[in-house]
Each structure stands twice: as C-alpha cells, then as structure tokens.
Amino acid sequence: MNKKWDAIIIGGGAAGLFCAGVAGQLGKKVLVLDHADILGEKIRISGGGRCNFTNLHSGPANFLSLNPHFVKSALARYPAKEFIQLVQSYRIGYHEKHQGQLFCDDSSKQIMDMLFIECAKGNVTIKNPVIIESIAQDSGQWLVKTNAGIERSSSVVMATGGLPVPAIGATAFSLDIAKQFGLKVIEPRPGLVPLSFTSEEFDALNELAGLSLPVRISSGSKGARYGACRFNEDLLLTHKGLSGPAVLQASSYWVEGEAIHIDWLGAVEINGRFNCDELFNDEENRLKLTETILASVMPQRLAKAFAEQQKLLGRKWAEVSKKDRQALKELITNWSVKPAGTLGWKKAEVMLGGVDTKALDGQTMMARQYPGLYFIGECVDVTGHLGGHNFQWAWASGFACAQAL
Ligand SMILES: Cc1cc2nc3c(=O)[nH]c(=O)nc-3n(C[C@H](O)[C@H](O)[C@H](O)COP(=O)(O)OP(=O)(O)OC[C@H]3O[C@@H](n4cnc5c(N)ncnc54)[C@H](O)[C@@H]3O)c2cc1C
C-alpha cells in the first residue's frame, strides 16, 4: 500500500503549489499531482510573461462572487503585503505598473522558481504528469486513483483552476469532483475576456484602430449575476471593435444581449479637471469649431469622428442647437454599444462561477459536508478584477487551506 499523506493537492498551479509549500513547512506530508508535463503554465504566461503577482490595493471589493463576503476572511489572513514580503525575501525585483498592480521586473519564471523552492523547503512531493482517474472516500481516508497507482490521504485539495486557455491543460476537473459529491457549481463563464462586436456599430470609428485612451466604462445591471460595475481604465480601439483593460474589466459583468456604456470623458472628469457641461457652456468656445472643442479633451481623431457622426463637423459652436449639443453630450458621455459575444475560453483570463461558496467554509476552504475535501483558487466561485487580484486569491485561499490541513 502507498504511503499515507496528510494532503494530496490536485493541481500544481498558483494556488496548489503555494498551498503545498505553506502546508509542507507547517510539517504536513504533502503530495501534489498534476496532469501537465510542465507545472504552472498560467503563471508563466501571466502578465505578458512578467506575472502581475498581486495588487497593493487588493480587497473584497475587487472580487466577483455570488457571496461577496466569502473572500473576506482569507484575504484578511493573507493580504497582498504578505506575498510581497515573500517576493522581497527572494530578492525578486518588481515594479508597480498601474493602480497598484505589481509585476516582476524580469520574468514570471521567478515566481515559479520561488514556489518550487517553497515546496522543497516543506519537503513536498510533486508528481507529474499523472492522470487522476478517481477520487473517493474510504473509511475516513481519501483515495486518489491515478494511472501510477492509488494514493491515500487525510485530505484532498482540489486546485485545478478554471477553464480558460484549454490549450495549456485547463480542465473542469475540480468542478466535476464538486458535482460528484453533490456540491453546487455556479455555471462557469469566461471572464476578463475580449468582447466581439458587429462591424456596423463601428462604422464611425473604423478609421481609429490603434487609438488608446482612458475612459469610464460601465456594464452589468443591478439584477445581473454580479451586479453592475464602473471602471476608469484604458480603452483600445481595434479593427474588430473595442479592447484593452476597460473592456476586459467590463466583460466580467456583461450580460449577454445588453449594452456596455462608455463615458469617453469619464477618466478626465475623475481627475477633477473637466466636466462636459463646463466645456459646452464655456463662452470662450462660442466661435470655435465643434471638433476643436472636443479635441481639447480627447484625441483629435476621435473628436473629428464624433463631430462627423453628429453632422457637426466644421460647425461653429454658437451655431449648434441645444438639441444637437444634448445629443453630442449623450454620445461622448454615455456611448452605448451591444457586444455580439465574447471571444470565449481561448482568450479569457479567468473563469467566472465555479464551486458555490455556500458549500465551503470561508476560513478553511473545506467543503462543509465533506471533512477533508477542500477547493482553492480559481475553481471556486471567486473571480478577481484585472490587475493581480486573481493571483492574490490563489495565494490567500491556498494559505487559508494550508492552515487547516
Ligand atoms: C493569459 C493569462 C494571463 C493571466 N495573467 C494574470 C496576471 O497577470 N495576474 C493575475 O492575478 N492573474 C492572471 N491570470 C489568472 C491566473 O493565472 C489564474 O487566476 C491563476 O493561475 C489561478 O490559479 P489556480 O492555481 O487556481 O489555477 P492554475 O494556476 O490554472 O493551476 C491549475 C493547475 O491544475 C492542473 N490541472 C488542470 N486540470 C487537471 C486535471 N484534470 N488533473 C490534474 N491536474 C490538472 C493544471 O495543469 C495546472 O497546473 C492570467 C490568466 C491567463 C489565462
């Protein structure tokens, strides 16, 4: 009979490896099983190869879940500053890019190497590639049947992540195991994903591909699965429509069939420098052309496209009727566009939905009905905003679980 482990962790990605290292260093005998040839592929490709490993401001408000309170305990016990200290202790250079997002200076491989060293310090055994055939309970133990034999353990931690990027080995295995034990799974959906648009909606903006600017974007609604959102982020105009961080953030809240809304001046207003009424009512603008006035607060090409769309190109502001001014204001501060769909799992960064948090203990990540069965990381119905929050959830949920094993 094989050795009995304190914990078998299924999935050697961000949450699994981190949990294994912490538990191992607490004296637990830990085995990590993964079906992939190479572990932690998502960490490698994350953050454009530089891993946005956490966010200075990560807190409960940065997460989507049917139960927004669920993340509180784990995030409080393992906040971003703890992981930053770990990164610093390995002398990994990092920098803040935007709104608290921390990236490695060199390569995401440094985070992988750090996780492997942490596992080695805890004498963690890692086996891969291994195919997990079944997981079952037997006389108070957990039996994990693999193509390389049966492993026995006091607990099993499901950490196989979400469905994005199937090409690098993403599977629904944790969700399947949850279902096997009768735990509810919130229907998975691609999150932080580019949205697709039909070309007619972009006729007016077709010439502007490549333009990037800060906007305020909103999507979702009060009754939607995760409510409504409003972000100040950069928007990129492309030949296919809209992209960039603003659209990725909005996509997680987007409800199929509904519009997303863009305030092209929102990010300018936020800095207290401008609001649309002030600009439109400024007496000094009376003799200026419409596109010139708009160009004082947005890129010239965009200003021209908006003036053209409203048939105001070349018109002096004094000649523009109240009705036309109102229509122009609506266009630039509340531009609505209905996405046709998302680009799906291939292009998504995260999975929305997953194992229902109601079935789990928020302090330990254990399934309430099944002592010894845990779910951590992306497979849980907890999804972070763009900007390092998803890794922070992987670390925090892995840490909470490790304390309980
Ligand atoms: C392109 C991209 C860029 C990203 N960039 C960032 C970023 O910069 N910052 C950020 O915070 N988040 C980022 N994310 C999200 C982040 O990578 C995930 O949220 C995080 O990796 C989730 O950790 P996890 O441990 O739950 O899952 P994963 O890290 O995905 O690990 C899951 C592990 O389980 C294994 N596995 C899967 N199925 C099975 C099975 N059936 N049997 C055995 N093993 C299995 C996999 O091989 C993998 O090793 C990015 C995601 C993508 C796709």
PDB file of C-alpha atoms in Angstrom, residues 77-184:
ATOM      1  CA  ARG A  77      -5.405  36.424   6.887  1.00  0.00           C
ATOM      2  CA  TYR A  78      -3.133  36.575   3.864  1.00  0.00           C
ATOM      3  CA  PRO A  79      -3.206  40.108   2.423  1.00  0.00           C
ATOM      4  CA  ALA A  80      -1.095  41.303  -0.520  1.00  0.00           C
ATOM      5  CA  LYS A  81       1.630  42.641   1.779  1.00  0.00           C
ATOM      6  CA  GLU A  82       2.408  39.105   2.978  1.00  0.00           C
ATOM      7  CA  PHE A  83       3.057  37.861  -0.550  1.00  0.00           C
ATOM      8  CA  ILE A  84       5.079  40.997  -1.319  1.00  0.00           C
ATOM      9  CA  GLN A  85       7.282  40.225   1.686  1.00  0.00           C
ATOM     10  CA  LEU A  86       7.812  36.706   0.375  1.00  0.00           C
ATOM     11  CA  VAL A  87       8.766  38.074  -3.060  1.00  0.00           C
ATOM     12  CA  GLN A  88      11.149  40.540  -1.409  1.00  0.00           C
ATOM     13  CA  SER A  89      12.748  37.763   0.646  1.00  0.00           C
ATOM     14  CA  TYR A  90      13.687  36.076  -2.664  1.00  0.00           C
ATOM     15  CA  ARG A  91      15.117  39.386  -3.940  1.00  0.00           C
ATOM     16  CA  ILE A  92      12.803  39.292  -6.953  1.00  0.00           C
ATOM     17  CA  GLY A  93      12.743  42.750  -8.495  1.00  0.00           C
ATOM     18  CA  TYR A  94       9.276  44.153  -9.126  1.00  0.00           C
ATOM     19  CA  HIS A  95       7.542  47.378 -10.027  1.00  0.00           C
ATOM     20  CA  GLU A  96       4.101  48.955  -9.782  1.00  0.00           C
ATOM     21  CA  LYS A  97       2.574  49.474 -13.194  1.00  0.00           C
ATOM     22  CA  HIS A  98      -0.892  50.927 -12.802  1.00  0.00           C
ATOM     23  CA  GLN A  99      -3.384  51.226  -9.943  1.00  0.00           C
ATOM     24  CA  GLY A 100      -1.335  49.080  -7.524  1.00  0.00           C
ATOM     25  CA  GLN A 101      -0.539  46.268  -9.996  1.00  0.00           C
ATOM     26  CA  LEU A 102       2.808  44.632  -9.128  1.00  0.00           C
ATOM     27  CA  PHE A 103       4.828  42.929 -11.892  1.00  0.00           C
ATOM     28  CA  CYS A 104       8.189  41.134 -11.870  1.00  0.00           C
ATOM     29  CA  ASP A 105      10.937  43.268 -13.406  1.00  0.00           C
ATOM     30  CA  ASP A 106      12.341  40.277 -15.291  1.00  0.00           C
ATOM     31  CA  SER A 107      10.164  37.201 -15.687  1.00  0.00           C
ATOM     32  CA  SER A 108       7.233  35.278 -14.251  1.00  0.00           C
ATOM     33  CA  LYS A 109       9.629  32.314 -14.059  1.00  0.00           C
ATOM     34  CA  GLN A 110      10.988  33.919 -10.875  1.00  0.00           C
ATOM     35  CA  ILE A 111       7.597  33.415  -9.187  1.00  0.00           C
ATOM     36  CA  MET A 112       7.520  29.788 -10.356  1.00  0.00           C
ATOM     37  CA  ASP A 113      11.049  29.200  -9.065  1.00  0.00           C
ATOM     38  CA  MET A 114      10.092  30.757  -5.735  1.00  0.00           C
ATOM     39  CA  LEU A 115       7.051  28.466  -5.403  1.00  0.00           C
ATOM     40  CA  PHE A 116       9.187  25.400  -6.171  1.00  0.00           C
ATOM     41  CA  ILE A 117      11.763  26.403  -3.551  1.00  0.00           C
ATOM     42  CA  GLU A 118       8.978  26.971  -1.017  1.00  0.00           C
ATOM     43  CA  CYS A 119       7.692  23.455  -1.803  1.00  0.00           C
ATOM     44  CA  ALA A 120      11.199  21.996  -1.454  1.00  0.00           C
ATOM     45  CA  LYS A 121      11.560  23.700   1.948  1.00  0.00           C
ATOM     46  CA  GLY A 122       8.390  21.881   3.004  1.00  0.00           C
ATOM     47  CA  ASN A 123       9.567  18.518   1.560  1.00  0.00           C
ATOM     48  CA  VAL A 124       6.588  18.496  -0.779  1.00  0.00           C
ATOM     49  CA  THR A 125       6.475  15.611  -3.273  1.00  0.00           C
ATOM     50  CA  ILE A 126       5.373  16.591  -6.759  1.00  0.00           C
ATOM     51  CA  LYS A 127       4.280  14.011  -9.324  1.00  0.00           C
ATOM     52  CA  ASN A 128       3.535  14.957 -12.912  1.00  0.00           C
ATOM     53  CA  PRO A 129       2.326  14.172 -15.483  1.00  0.00           C
ATOM     54  CA  VAL A 130      -0.181  11.941 -13.722  1.00  0.00           C
ATOM     55  CA  ILE A 131      -3.734  11.181 -14.784  1.00  0.00           C
ATOM     56  CA  ILE A 132      -6.182  11.255 -11.910  1.00  0.00           C
ATOM     57  CA  GLU A 133      -8.778   8.572 -12.529  1.00  0.00           C
ATOM     58  CA  SER A 134     -10.986   8.911  -9.471  1.00  0.00           C
ATOM     59  CA  ILE A 135     -11.289  10.438  -6.017  1.00  0.00           C
ATOM     60  CA  ALA A 136     -13.265   8.652  -3.323  1.00  0.00           C
ATOM     61  CA  GLN A 137     -13.735   8.472   0.436  1.00  0.00           C
ATOM     62  CA  ASP A 138     -12.935   5.204   2.179  1.00  0.00           C
ATOM     63  CA  SER A 139     -13.079   4.586   5.950  1.00  0.00           C
ATOM     64  CA  GLY A 140     -12.192   8.172   6.851  1.00  0.00           C
ATOM     65  CA  GLN A 141      -9.433   8.397   4.244  1.00  0.00           C
ATOM     66  CA  TRP A 142      -9.325   9.861   0.776  1.00  0.00           C
ATOM     67  CA  LEU A 143      -8.314   7.574  -2.056  1.00  0.00           C
ATOM     68  CA  VAL A 144      -6.904   9.121  -5.194  1.00  0.00           C
ATOM     69  CA  LYS A 145      -6.600   6.622  -8.027  1.00  0.00           C
ATOM     70  CA  THR A 146      -4.089   7.593 -10.698  1.00  0.00           C
ATOM     71  CA  ASN A 147      -2.542   5.907 -13.723  1.00  0.00           C
ATOM     72  CA  ALA A 148       0.511   5.423 -11.483  1.00  0.00           C
ATOM     73  CA  GLY A 149      -1.286   3.780  -8.563  1.00  0.00           C
ATOM     74  CA  ILE A 150      -3.507   4.642  -5.605  1.00  0.00           C
ATOM     75  CA  GLU A 151      -2.575   7.369  -3.104  1.00  0.00           C
ATOM     76  CA  ARG A 152      -4.172   7.648   0.357  1.00  0.00           C
ATOM     77  CA  SER A 153      -4.512  10.803   2.380  1.00  0.00           C
ATOM     78  CA  SER A 154      -6.344  12.523   5.239  1.00  0.00           C
ATOM     79  CA  SER A 155      -7.389  15.296   2.898  1.00  0.00           C
ATOM     80  CA  VAL A 156      -7.697  16.218  -0.758  1.00  0.00           C
ATOM     81  CA  VAL A 157      -7.321  19.761  -2.055  1.00  0.00           C
ATOM     82  CA  MET A 158      -8.851  20.495  -5.440  1.00  0.00           C
ATOM     83  CA  ALA A 159      -6.772  23.196  -7.153  1.00  0.00           C
ATOM     84  CA  THR A 160      -7.129  22.544 -10.873  1.00  0.00           C
ATOM     85  CA  GLY A 161      -8.073  26.136 -11.719  1.00  0.00           C
ATOM     86  CA  GLY A 162     -10.588  27.313 -14.287  1.00  0.00           C
ATOM     87  CA  LEU A 163     -11.454  26.693 -17.923  1.00  0.00           C
ATOM     88  CA  PRO A 164      -9.538  29.482 -19.709  1.00  0.00           C
ATOM     89  CA  VAL A 165      -6.875  28.508 -22.254  1.00  0.00           C
ATOM     90  CA  PRO A 166      -7.650  24.801 -22.773  1.00  0.00           C
ATOM     91  CA  ALA A 167      -4.544  24.582 -24.984  1.00  0.00           C
ATOM     92  CA  ILE A 168      -2.335  24.615 -21.865  1.00  0.00           C
ATOM     93  CA  GLY A 169      -4.279  21.959 -19.990  1.00  0.00           C
ATOM     94  CA  ALA A 170      -7.242  23.711 -18.362  1.00  0.00           C
ATOM     95  CA  THR A 171      -9.987  21.273 -17.336  1.00  0.00           C
ATOM     96  CA  ALA A 172     -13.225  21.266 -15.363  1.00  0.00           C
ATOM     97  CA  PHE A 173     -11.898  18.537 -13.055  1.00  0.00           C
ATOM     98  CA  SER A 174     -12.462  20.390  -9.749  1.00  0.00           C
ATOM     99  CA  LEU A 175     -15.996  21.229 -10.843  1.00  0.00           C
ATOM    100  CA  ASP A 176     -16.615  17.590 -11.790  1.00  0.00           C
ATOM    101  CA  ILE A 177     -15.414  16.434  -8.366  1.00  0.00           C
ATOM    102  CA  ALA A 178     -17.634  19.046  -6.673  1.00  0.00           C
ATOM    103  CA  LYS A 179     -20.608  17.703  -8.642  1.00  0.00           C
ATOM    104  CA  GLN A 180     -19.644  14.112  -7.826  1.00  0.00           C
ATOM    105  CA  PHE A 181     -20.049  14.994  -4.128  1.00  0.00           C
ATOM    106  CA  GLY A 182     -23.297  16.859  -4.733  1.00  0.00           C
ATOM    107  CA  LEU A 183     -21.854  20.353  -4.279  1.00  0.00           C
ATOM    108  CA  LYS A 184     -23.483  23.101  -6.310  1.00  0.00           C
TER     109      LYS A 184
END
